[in-house]
PDB file of C-alpha atoms and ligand atoms in Angstrom:
ATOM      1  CA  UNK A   1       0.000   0.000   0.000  1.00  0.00           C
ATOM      2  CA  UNK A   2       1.492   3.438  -0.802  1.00  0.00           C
ATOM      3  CA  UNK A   3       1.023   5.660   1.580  1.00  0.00           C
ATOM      4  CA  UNK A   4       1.530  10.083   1.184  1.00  0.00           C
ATOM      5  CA  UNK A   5       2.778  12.274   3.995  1.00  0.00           C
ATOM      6  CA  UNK A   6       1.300  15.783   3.819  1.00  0.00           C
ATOM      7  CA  UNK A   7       4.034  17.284   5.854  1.00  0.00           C
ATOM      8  CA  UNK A   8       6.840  16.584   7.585  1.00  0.00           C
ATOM      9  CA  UNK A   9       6.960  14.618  10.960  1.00  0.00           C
ATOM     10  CA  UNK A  10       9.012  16.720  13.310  1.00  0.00           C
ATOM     11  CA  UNK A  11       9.844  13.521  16.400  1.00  0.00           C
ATOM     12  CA  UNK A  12      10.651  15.263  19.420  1.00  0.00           C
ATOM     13  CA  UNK A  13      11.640  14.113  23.272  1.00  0.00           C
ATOM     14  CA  UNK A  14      14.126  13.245  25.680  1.00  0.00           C
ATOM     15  CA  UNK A  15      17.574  12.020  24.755  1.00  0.00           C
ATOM     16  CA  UNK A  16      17.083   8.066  24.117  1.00  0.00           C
ATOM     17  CA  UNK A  17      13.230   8.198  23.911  1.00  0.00           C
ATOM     18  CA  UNK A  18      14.107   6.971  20.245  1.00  0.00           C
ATOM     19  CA  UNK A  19      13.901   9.816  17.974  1.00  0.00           C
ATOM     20  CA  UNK A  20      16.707   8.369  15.501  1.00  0.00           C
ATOM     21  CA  UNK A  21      16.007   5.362  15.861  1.00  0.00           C
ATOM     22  CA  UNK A  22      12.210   5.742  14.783  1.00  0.00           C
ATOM     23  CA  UNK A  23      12.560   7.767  12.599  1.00  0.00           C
ATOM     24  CA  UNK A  24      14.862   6.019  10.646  1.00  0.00           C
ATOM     25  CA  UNK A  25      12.362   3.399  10.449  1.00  0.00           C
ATOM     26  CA  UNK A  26       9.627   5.711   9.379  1.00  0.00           C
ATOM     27  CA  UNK A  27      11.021   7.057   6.938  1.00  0.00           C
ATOM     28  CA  UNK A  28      12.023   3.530   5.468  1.00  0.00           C
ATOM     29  CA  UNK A  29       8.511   2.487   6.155  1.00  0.00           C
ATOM     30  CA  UNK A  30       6.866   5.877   4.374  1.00  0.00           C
ATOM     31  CA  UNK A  31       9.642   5.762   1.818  1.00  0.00           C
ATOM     32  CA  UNK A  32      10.631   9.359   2.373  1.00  0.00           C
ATOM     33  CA  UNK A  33      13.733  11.216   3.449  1.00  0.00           C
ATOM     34  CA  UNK A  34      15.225  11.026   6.967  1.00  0.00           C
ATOM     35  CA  UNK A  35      16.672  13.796   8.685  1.00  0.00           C
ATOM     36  CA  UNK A  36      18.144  13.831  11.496  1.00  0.00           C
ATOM     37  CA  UNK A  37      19.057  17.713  13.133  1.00  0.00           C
ATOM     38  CA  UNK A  38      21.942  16.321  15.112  1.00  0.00           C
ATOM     39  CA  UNK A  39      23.508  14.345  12.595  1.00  0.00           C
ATOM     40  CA  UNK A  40      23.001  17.622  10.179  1.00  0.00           C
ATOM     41  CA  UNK A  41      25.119  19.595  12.463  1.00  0.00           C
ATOM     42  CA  UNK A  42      27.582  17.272  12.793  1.00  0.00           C
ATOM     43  CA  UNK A  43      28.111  17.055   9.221  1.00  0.00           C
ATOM     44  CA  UNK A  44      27.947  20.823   8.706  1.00  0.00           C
ATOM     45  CA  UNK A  45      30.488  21.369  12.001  1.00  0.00           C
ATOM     46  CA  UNK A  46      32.298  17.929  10.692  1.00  0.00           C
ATOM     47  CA  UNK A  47      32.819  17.765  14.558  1.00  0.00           C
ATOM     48  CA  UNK A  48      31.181  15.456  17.268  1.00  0.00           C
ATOM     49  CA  UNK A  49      28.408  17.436  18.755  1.00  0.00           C
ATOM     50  CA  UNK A  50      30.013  16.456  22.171  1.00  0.00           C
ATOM     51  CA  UNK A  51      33.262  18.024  20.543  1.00  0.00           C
ATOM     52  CA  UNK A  52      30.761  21.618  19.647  1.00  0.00           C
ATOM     53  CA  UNK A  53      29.494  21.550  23.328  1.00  0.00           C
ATOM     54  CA  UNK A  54      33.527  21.331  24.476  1.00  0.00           C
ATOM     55  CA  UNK A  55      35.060  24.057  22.067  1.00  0.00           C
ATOM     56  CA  UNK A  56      32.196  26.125  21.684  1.00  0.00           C
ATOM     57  CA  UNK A  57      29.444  25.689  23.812  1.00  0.00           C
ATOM     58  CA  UNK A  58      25.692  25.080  24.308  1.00  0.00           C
ATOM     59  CA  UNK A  59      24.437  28.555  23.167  1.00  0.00           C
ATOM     60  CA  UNK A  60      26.739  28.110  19.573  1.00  0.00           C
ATOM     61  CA  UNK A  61      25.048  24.504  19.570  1.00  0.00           C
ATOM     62  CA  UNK A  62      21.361  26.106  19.982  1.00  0.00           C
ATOM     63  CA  UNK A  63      22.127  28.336  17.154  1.00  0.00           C
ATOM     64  CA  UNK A  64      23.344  26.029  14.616  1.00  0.00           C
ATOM     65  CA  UNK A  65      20.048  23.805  15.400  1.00  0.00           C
ATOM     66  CA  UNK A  66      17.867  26.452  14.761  1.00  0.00           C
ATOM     67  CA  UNK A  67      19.360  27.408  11.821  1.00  0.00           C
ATOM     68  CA  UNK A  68      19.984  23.739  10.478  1.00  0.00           C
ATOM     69  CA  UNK A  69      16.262  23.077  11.822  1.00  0.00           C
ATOM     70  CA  UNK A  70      14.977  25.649   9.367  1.00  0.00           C
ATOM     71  CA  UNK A  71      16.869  24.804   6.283  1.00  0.00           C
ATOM     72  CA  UNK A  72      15.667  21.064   7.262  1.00  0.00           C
ATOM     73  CA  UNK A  73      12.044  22.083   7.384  1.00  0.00           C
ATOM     74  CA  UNK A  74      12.008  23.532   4.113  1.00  0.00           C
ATOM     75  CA  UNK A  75      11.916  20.480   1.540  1.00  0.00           C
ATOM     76  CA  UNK A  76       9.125  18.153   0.541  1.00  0.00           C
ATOM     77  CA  UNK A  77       7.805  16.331   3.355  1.00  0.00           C
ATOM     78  CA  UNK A  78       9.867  13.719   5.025  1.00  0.00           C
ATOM     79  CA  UNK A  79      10.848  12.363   8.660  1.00  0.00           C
ATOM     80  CA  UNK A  80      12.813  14.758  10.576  1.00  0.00           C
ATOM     81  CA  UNK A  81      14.380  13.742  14.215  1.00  0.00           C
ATOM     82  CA  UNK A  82      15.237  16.924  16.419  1.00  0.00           C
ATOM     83  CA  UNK A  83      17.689  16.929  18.752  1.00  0.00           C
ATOM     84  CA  UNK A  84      16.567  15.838  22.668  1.00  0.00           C
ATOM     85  CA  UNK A  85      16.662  20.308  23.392  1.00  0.00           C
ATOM     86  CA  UNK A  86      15.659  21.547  19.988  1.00  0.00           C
ATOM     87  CA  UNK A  87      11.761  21.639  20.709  1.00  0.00           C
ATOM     88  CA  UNK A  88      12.696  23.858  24.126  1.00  0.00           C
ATOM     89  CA  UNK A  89      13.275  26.575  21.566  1.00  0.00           C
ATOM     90  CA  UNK A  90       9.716  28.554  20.989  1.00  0.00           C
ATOM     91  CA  UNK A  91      11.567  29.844  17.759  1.00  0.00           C
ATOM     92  CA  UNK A  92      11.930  25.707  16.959  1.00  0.00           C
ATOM     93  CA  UNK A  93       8.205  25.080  18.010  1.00  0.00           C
ATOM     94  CA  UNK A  94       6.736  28.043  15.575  1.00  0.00           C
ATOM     95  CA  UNK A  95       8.843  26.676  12.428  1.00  0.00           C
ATOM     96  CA  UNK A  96       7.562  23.310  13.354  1.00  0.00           C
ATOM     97  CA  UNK A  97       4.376  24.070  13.680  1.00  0.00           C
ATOM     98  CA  UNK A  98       4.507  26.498  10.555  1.00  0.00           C
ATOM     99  CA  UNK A  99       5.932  23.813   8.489  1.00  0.00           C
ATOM    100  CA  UNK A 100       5.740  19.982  10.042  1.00  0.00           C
ATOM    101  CA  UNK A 101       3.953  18.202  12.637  1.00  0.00           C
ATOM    102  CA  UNK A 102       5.612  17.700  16.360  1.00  0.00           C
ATOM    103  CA  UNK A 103       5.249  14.194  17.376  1.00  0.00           C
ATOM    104  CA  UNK A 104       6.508  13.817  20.813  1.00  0.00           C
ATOM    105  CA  UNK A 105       8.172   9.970  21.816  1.00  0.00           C
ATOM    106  CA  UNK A 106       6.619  10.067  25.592  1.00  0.00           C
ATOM    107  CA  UNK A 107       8.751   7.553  27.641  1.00  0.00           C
ATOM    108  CA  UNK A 108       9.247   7.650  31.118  1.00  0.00           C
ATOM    109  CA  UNK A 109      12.699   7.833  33.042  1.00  0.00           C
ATOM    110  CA  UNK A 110      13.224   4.188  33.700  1.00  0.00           C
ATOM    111  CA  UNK A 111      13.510   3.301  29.862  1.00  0.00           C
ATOM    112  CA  UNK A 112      15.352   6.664  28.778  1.00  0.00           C
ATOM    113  CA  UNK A 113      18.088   5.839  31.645  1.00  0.00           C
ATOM    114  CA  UNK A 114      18.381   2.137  30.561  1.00  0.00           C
ATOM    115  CA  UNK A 115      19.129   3.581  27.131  1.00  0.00           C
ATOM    116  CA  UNK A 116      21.386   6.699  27.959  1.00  0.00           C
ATOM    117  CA  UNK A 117      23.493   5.129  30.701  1.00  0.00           C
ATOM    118  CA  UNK A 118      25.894   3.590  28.686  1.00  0.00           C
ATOM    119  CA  UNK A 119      26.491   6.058  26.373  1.00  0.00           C
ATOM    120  CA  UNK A 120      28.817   8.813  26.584  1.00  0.00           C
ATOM    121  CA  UNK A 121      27.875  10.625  23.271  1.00  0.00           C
ATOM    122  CA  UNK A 122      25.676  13.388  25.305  1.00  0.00           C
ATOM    123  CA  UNK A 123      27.330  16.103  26.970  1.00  0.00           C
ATOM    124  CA  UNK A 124      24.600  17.290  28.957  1.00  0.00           C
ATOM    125  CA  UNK A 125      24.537  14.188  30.815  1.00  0.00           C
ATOM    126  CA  UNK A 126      28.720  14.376  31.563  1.00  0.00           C
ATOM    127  CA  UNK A 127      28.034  15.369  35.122  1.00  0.00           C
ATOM    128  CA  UNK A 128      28.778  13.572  38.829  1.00  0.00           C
ATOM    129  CA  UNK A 129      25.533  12.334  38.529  1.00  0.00           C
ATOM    130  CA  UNK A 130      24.095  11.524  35.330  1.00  0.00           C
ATOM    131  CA  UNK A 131      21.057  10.019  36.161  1.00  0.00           C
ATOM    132  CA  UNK A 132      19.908  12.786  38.260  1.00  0.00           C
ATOM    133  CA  UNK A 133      20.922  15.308  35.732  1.00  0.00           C
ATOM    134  CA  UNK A 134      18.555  13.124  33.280  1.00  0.00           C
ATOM    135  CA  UNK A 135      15.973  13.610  36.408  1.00  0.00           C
ATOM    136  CA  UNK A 136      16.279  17.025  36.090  1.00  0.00           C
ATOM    137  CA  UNK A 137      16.104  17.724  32.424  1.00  0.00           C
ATOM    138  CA  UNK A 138      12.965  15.322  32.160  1.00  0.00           C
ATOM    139  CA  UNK A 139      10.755  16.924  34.785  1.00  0.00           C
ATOM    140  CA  UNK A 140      11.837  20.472  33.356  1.00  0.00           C
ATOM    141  CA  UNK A 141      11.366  19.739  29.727  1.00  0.00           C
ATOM    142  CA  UNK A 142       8.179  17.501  30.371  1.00  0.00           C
ATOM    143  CA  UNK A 143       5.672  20.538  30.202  1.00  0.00           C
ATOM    144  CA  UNK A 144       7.237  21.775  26.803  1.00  0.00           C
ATOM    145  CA  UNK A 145       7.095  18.613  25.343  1.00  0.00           C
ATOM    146  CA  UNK A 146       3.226  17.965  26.263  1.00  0.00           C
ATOM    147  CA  UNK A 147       3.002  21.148  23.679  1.00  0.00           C
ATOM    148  CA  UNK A 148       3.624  18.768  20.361  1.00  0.00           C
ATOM    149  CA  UNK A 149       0.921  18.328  18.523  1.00  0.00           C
ATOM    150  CA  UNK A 150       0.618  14.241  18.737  1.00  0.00           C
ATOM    151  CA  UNK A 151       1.724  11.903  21.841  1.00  0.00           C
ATOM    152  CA  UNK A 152       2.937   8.686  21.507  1.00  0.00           C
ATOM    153  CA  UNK A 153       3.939   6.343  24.274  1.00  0.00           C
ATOM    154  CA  UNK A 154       7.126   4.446  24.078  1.00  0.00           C
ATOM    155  CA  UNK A 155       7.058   1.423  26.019  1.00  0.00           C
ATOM    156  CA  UNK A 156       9.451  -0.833  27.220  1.00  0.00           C
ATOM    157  CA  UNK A 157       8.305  -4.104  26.045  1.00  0.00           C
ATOM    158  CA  UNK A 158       7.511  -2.416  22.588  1.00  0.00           C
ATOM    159  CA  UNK A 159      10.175  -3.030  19.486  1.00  0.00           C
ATOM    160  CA  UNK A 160      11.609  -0.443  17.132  1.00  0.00           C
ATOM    161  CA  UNK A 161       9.231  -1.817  15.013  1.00  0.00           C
ATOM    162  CA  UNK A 162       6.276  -1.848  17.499  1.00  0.00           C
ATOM    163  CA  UNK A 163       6.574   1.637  18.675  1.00  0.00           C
ATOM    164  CA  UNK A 164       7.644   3.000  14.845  1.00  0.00           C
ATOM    165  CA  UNK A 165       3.770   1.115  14.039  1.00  0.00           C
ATOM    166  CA  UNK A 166       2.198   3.381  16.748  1.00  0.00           C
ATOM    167  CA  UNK A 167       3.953   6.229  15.598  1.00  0.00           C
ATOM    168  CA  UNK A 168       2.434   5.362  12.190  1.00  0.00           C
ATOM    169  CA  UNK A 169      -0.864   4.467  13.217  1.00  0.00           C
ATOM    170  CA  UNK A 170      -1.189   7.756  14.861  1.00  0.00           C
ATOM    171  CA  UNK A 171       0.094   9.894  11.914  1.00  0.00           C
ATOM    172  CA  UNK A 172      -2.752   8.433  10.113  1.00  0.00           C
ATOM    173  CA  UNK A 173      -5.467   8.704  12.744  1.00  0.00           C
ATOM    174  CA  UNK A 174      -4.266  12.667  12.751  1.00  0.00           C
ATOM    175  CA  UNK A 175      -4.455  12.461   8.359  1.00  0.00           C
ATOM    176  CA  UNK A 176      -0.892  13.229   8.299  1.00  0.00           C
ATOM    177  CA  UNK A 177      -0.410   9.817   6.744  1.00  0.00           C
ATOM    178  CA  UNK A 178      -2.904   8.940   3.731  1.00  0.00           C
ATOM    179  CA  UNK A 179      -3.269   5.803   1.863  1.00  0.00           C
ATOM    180  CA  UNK A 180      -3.258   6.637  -1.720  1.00  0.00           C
ATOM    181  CA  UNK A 181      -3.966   2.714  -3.141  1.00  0.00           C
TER     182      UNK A 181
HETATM  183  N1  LIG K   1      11.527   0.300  21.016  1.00  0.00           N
HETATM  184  C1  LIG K   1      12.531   1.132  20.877  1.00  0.00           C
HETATM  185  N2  LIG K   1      12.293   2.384  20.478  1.00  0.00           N
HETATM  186  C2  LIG K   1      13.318   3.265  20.350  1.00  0.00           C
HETATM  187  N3  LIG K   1      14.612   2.976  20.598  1.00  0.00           N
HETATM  188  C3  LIG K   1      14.894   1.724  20.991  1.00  0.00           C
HETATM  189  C4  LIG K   1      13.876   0.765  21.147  1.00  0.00           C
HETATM  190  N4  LIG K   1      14.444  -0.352  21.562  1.00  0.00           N
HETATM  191  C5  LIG K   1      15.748  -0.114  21.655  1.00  0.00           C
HETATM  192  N5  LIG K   1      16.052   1.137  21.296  1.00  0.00           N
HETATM  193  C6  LIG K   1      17.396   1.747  21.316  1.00  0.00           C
HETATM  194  O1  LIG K   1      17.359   2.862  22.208  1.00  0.00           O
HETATM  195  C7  LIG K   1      18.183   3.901  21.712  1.00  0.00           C
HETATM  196  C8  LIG K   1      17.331   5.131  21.460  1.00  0.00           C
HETATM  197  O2  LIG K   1      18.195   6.161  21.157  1.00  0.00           O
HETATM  198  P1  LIG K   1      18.024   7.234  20.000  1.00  0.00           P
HETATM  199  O3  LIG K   1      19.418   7.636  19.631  1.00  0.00           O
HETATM  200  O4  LIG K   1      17.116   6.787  18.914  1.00  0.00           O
HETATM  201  O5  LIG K   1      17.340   8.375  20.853  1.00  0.00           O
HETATM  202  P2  LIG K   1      17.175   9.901  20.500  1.00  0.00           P
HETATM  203  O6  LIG K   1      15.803  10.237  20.955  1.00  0.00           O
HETATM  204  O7  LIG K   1      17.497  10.126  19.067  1.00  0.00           O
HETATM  205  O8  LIG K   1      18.247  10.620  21.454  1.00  0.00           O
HETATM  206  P3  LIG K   1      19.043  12.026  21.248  1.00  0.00           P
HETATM  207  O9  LIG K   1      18.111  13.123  21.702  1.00  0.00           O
HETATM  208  O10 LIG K   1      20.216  11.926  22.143  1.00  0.00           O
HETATM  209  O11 LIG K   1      19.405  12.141  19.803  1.00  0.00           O
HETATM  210  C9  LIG K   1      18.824   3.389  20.436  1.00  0.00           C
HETATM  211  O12 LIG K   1      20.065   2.800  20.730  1.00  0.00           O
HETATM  212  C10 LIG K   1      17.828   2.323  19.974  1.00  0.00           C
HETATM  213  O13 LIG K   1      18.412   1.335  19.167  1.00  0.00           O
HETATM  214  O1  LIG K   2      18.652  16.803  25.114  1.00  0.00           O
HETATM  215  C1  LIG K   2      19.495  17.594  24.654  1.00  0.00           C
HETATM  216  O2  LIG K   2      19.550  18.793  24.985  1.00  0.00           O
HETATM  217  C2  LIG K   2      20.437  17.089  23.633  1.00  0.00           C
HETATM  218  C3  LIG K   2      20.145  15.919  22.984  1.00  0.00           C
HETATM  219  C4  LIG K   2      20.934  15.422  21.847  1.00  0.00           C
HETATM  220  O3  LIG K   2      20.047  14.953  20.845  1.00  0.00           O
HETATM  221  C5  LIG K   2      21.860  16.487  21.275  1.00  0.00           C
HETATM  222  O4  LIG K   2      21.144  17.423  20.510  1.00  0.00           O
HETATM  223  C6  LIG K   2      22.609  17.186  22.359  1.00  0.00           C
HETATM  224  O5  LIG K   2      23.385  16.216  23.028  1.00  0.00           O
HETATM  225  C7  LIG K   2      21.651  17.885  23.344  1.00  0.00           C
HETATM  226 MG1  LIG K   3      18.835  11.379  18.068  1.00  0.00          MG
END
């Protein structure tokens, strides 16, 4: 069945709720572009973004993902995966909501720790105590996020495949996603 995407799906959330991840598989799934804000800057930088944080800092790294978020938003719909911070931006949420649809991966703290603890790729969490820094970021980030326009819940017994179905099935529900045969 083909399906069309009338805009683009903007995935936001915590770091590890699975924004890459799904939306790698969406796209695959949808058969259009992936995007992924982070990885954009990284190319554009052709530095680690842990590396951007180091030499430059957070406020250089919240420019370059508006801007990059901007250029990103302006091609023919496709999947686009923010950055864990981006949608904390109101500048981010009004291009988003100008141009895309905000889906927002809603897991709790339990599953985003068992994903982010072994990784060292974030800087924000390179502190004496990551998990409560995670803690921290989740409870003040949670009533920004509750702003996207579409909720889905990750669970922990769901697959990438599972949870990039519910994404799916509620892009459709909303008519974002039509079947066109
Ligand atoms: N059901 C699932 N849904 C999403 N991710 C899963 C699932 N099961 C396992 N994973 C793994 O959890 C991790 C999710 O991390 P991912 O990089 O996609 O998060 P992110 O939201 O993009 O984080 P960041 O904001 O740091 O970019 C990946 O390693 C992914 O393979
Ligand atoms: O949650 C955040 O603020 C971040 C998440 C990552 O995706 C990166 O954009 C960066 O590590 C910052
Ligand atoms: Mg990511």
């Amino acid at each position: 069945m083909a399906n069309e995407l009338a805009k683009t799906v903007v995935l936001v959330g915590m770091m590890g709720s699975g924004k890459t991840a799904i939306g790698t598989a969406l796209a695959k799934r949808l058969d259009v572009p992936f995007l992924d804000s982070d990885a954009e800057i990284e190319v554009a930088a052709s530095m680690s973004i842990a590396e951007i944080f180091a030499r430059y800092g957070e406020p250089f790294f919240r420019e370059k993902e508006e801007q990059v978020i901007a250029r990103l938003l302006d091609g023919a719909p496709s999947v686009l995966s923010t950055g864990g911070g981006a949608f904390l931006s109101p500048r981010i949420r009004q291009l988003v909501s100008d141009r895309g649809v905000s889906v927002f991966l809603d897991a709790d703290l339990p599953l985003l720790w068992s994903r982010v603890r072994h990784k060292t790729t974030r800087p924000l969490l390179r502190t004496d105590d990551p998990r409560r820094t995670l803690g921290e970021l989740f409870r003040a980030r949670a009533p920004v996020y509750a702003l996207a326009d579409l909720a889905v819940e990750a669970r922990a017994e769901y697959s990438i495949a599972d949870m990039t179905e519910a994404v799916a099935d509620t892009l459709s529900r909303a008519g974002i996603i039509k079947e066109t045969t």
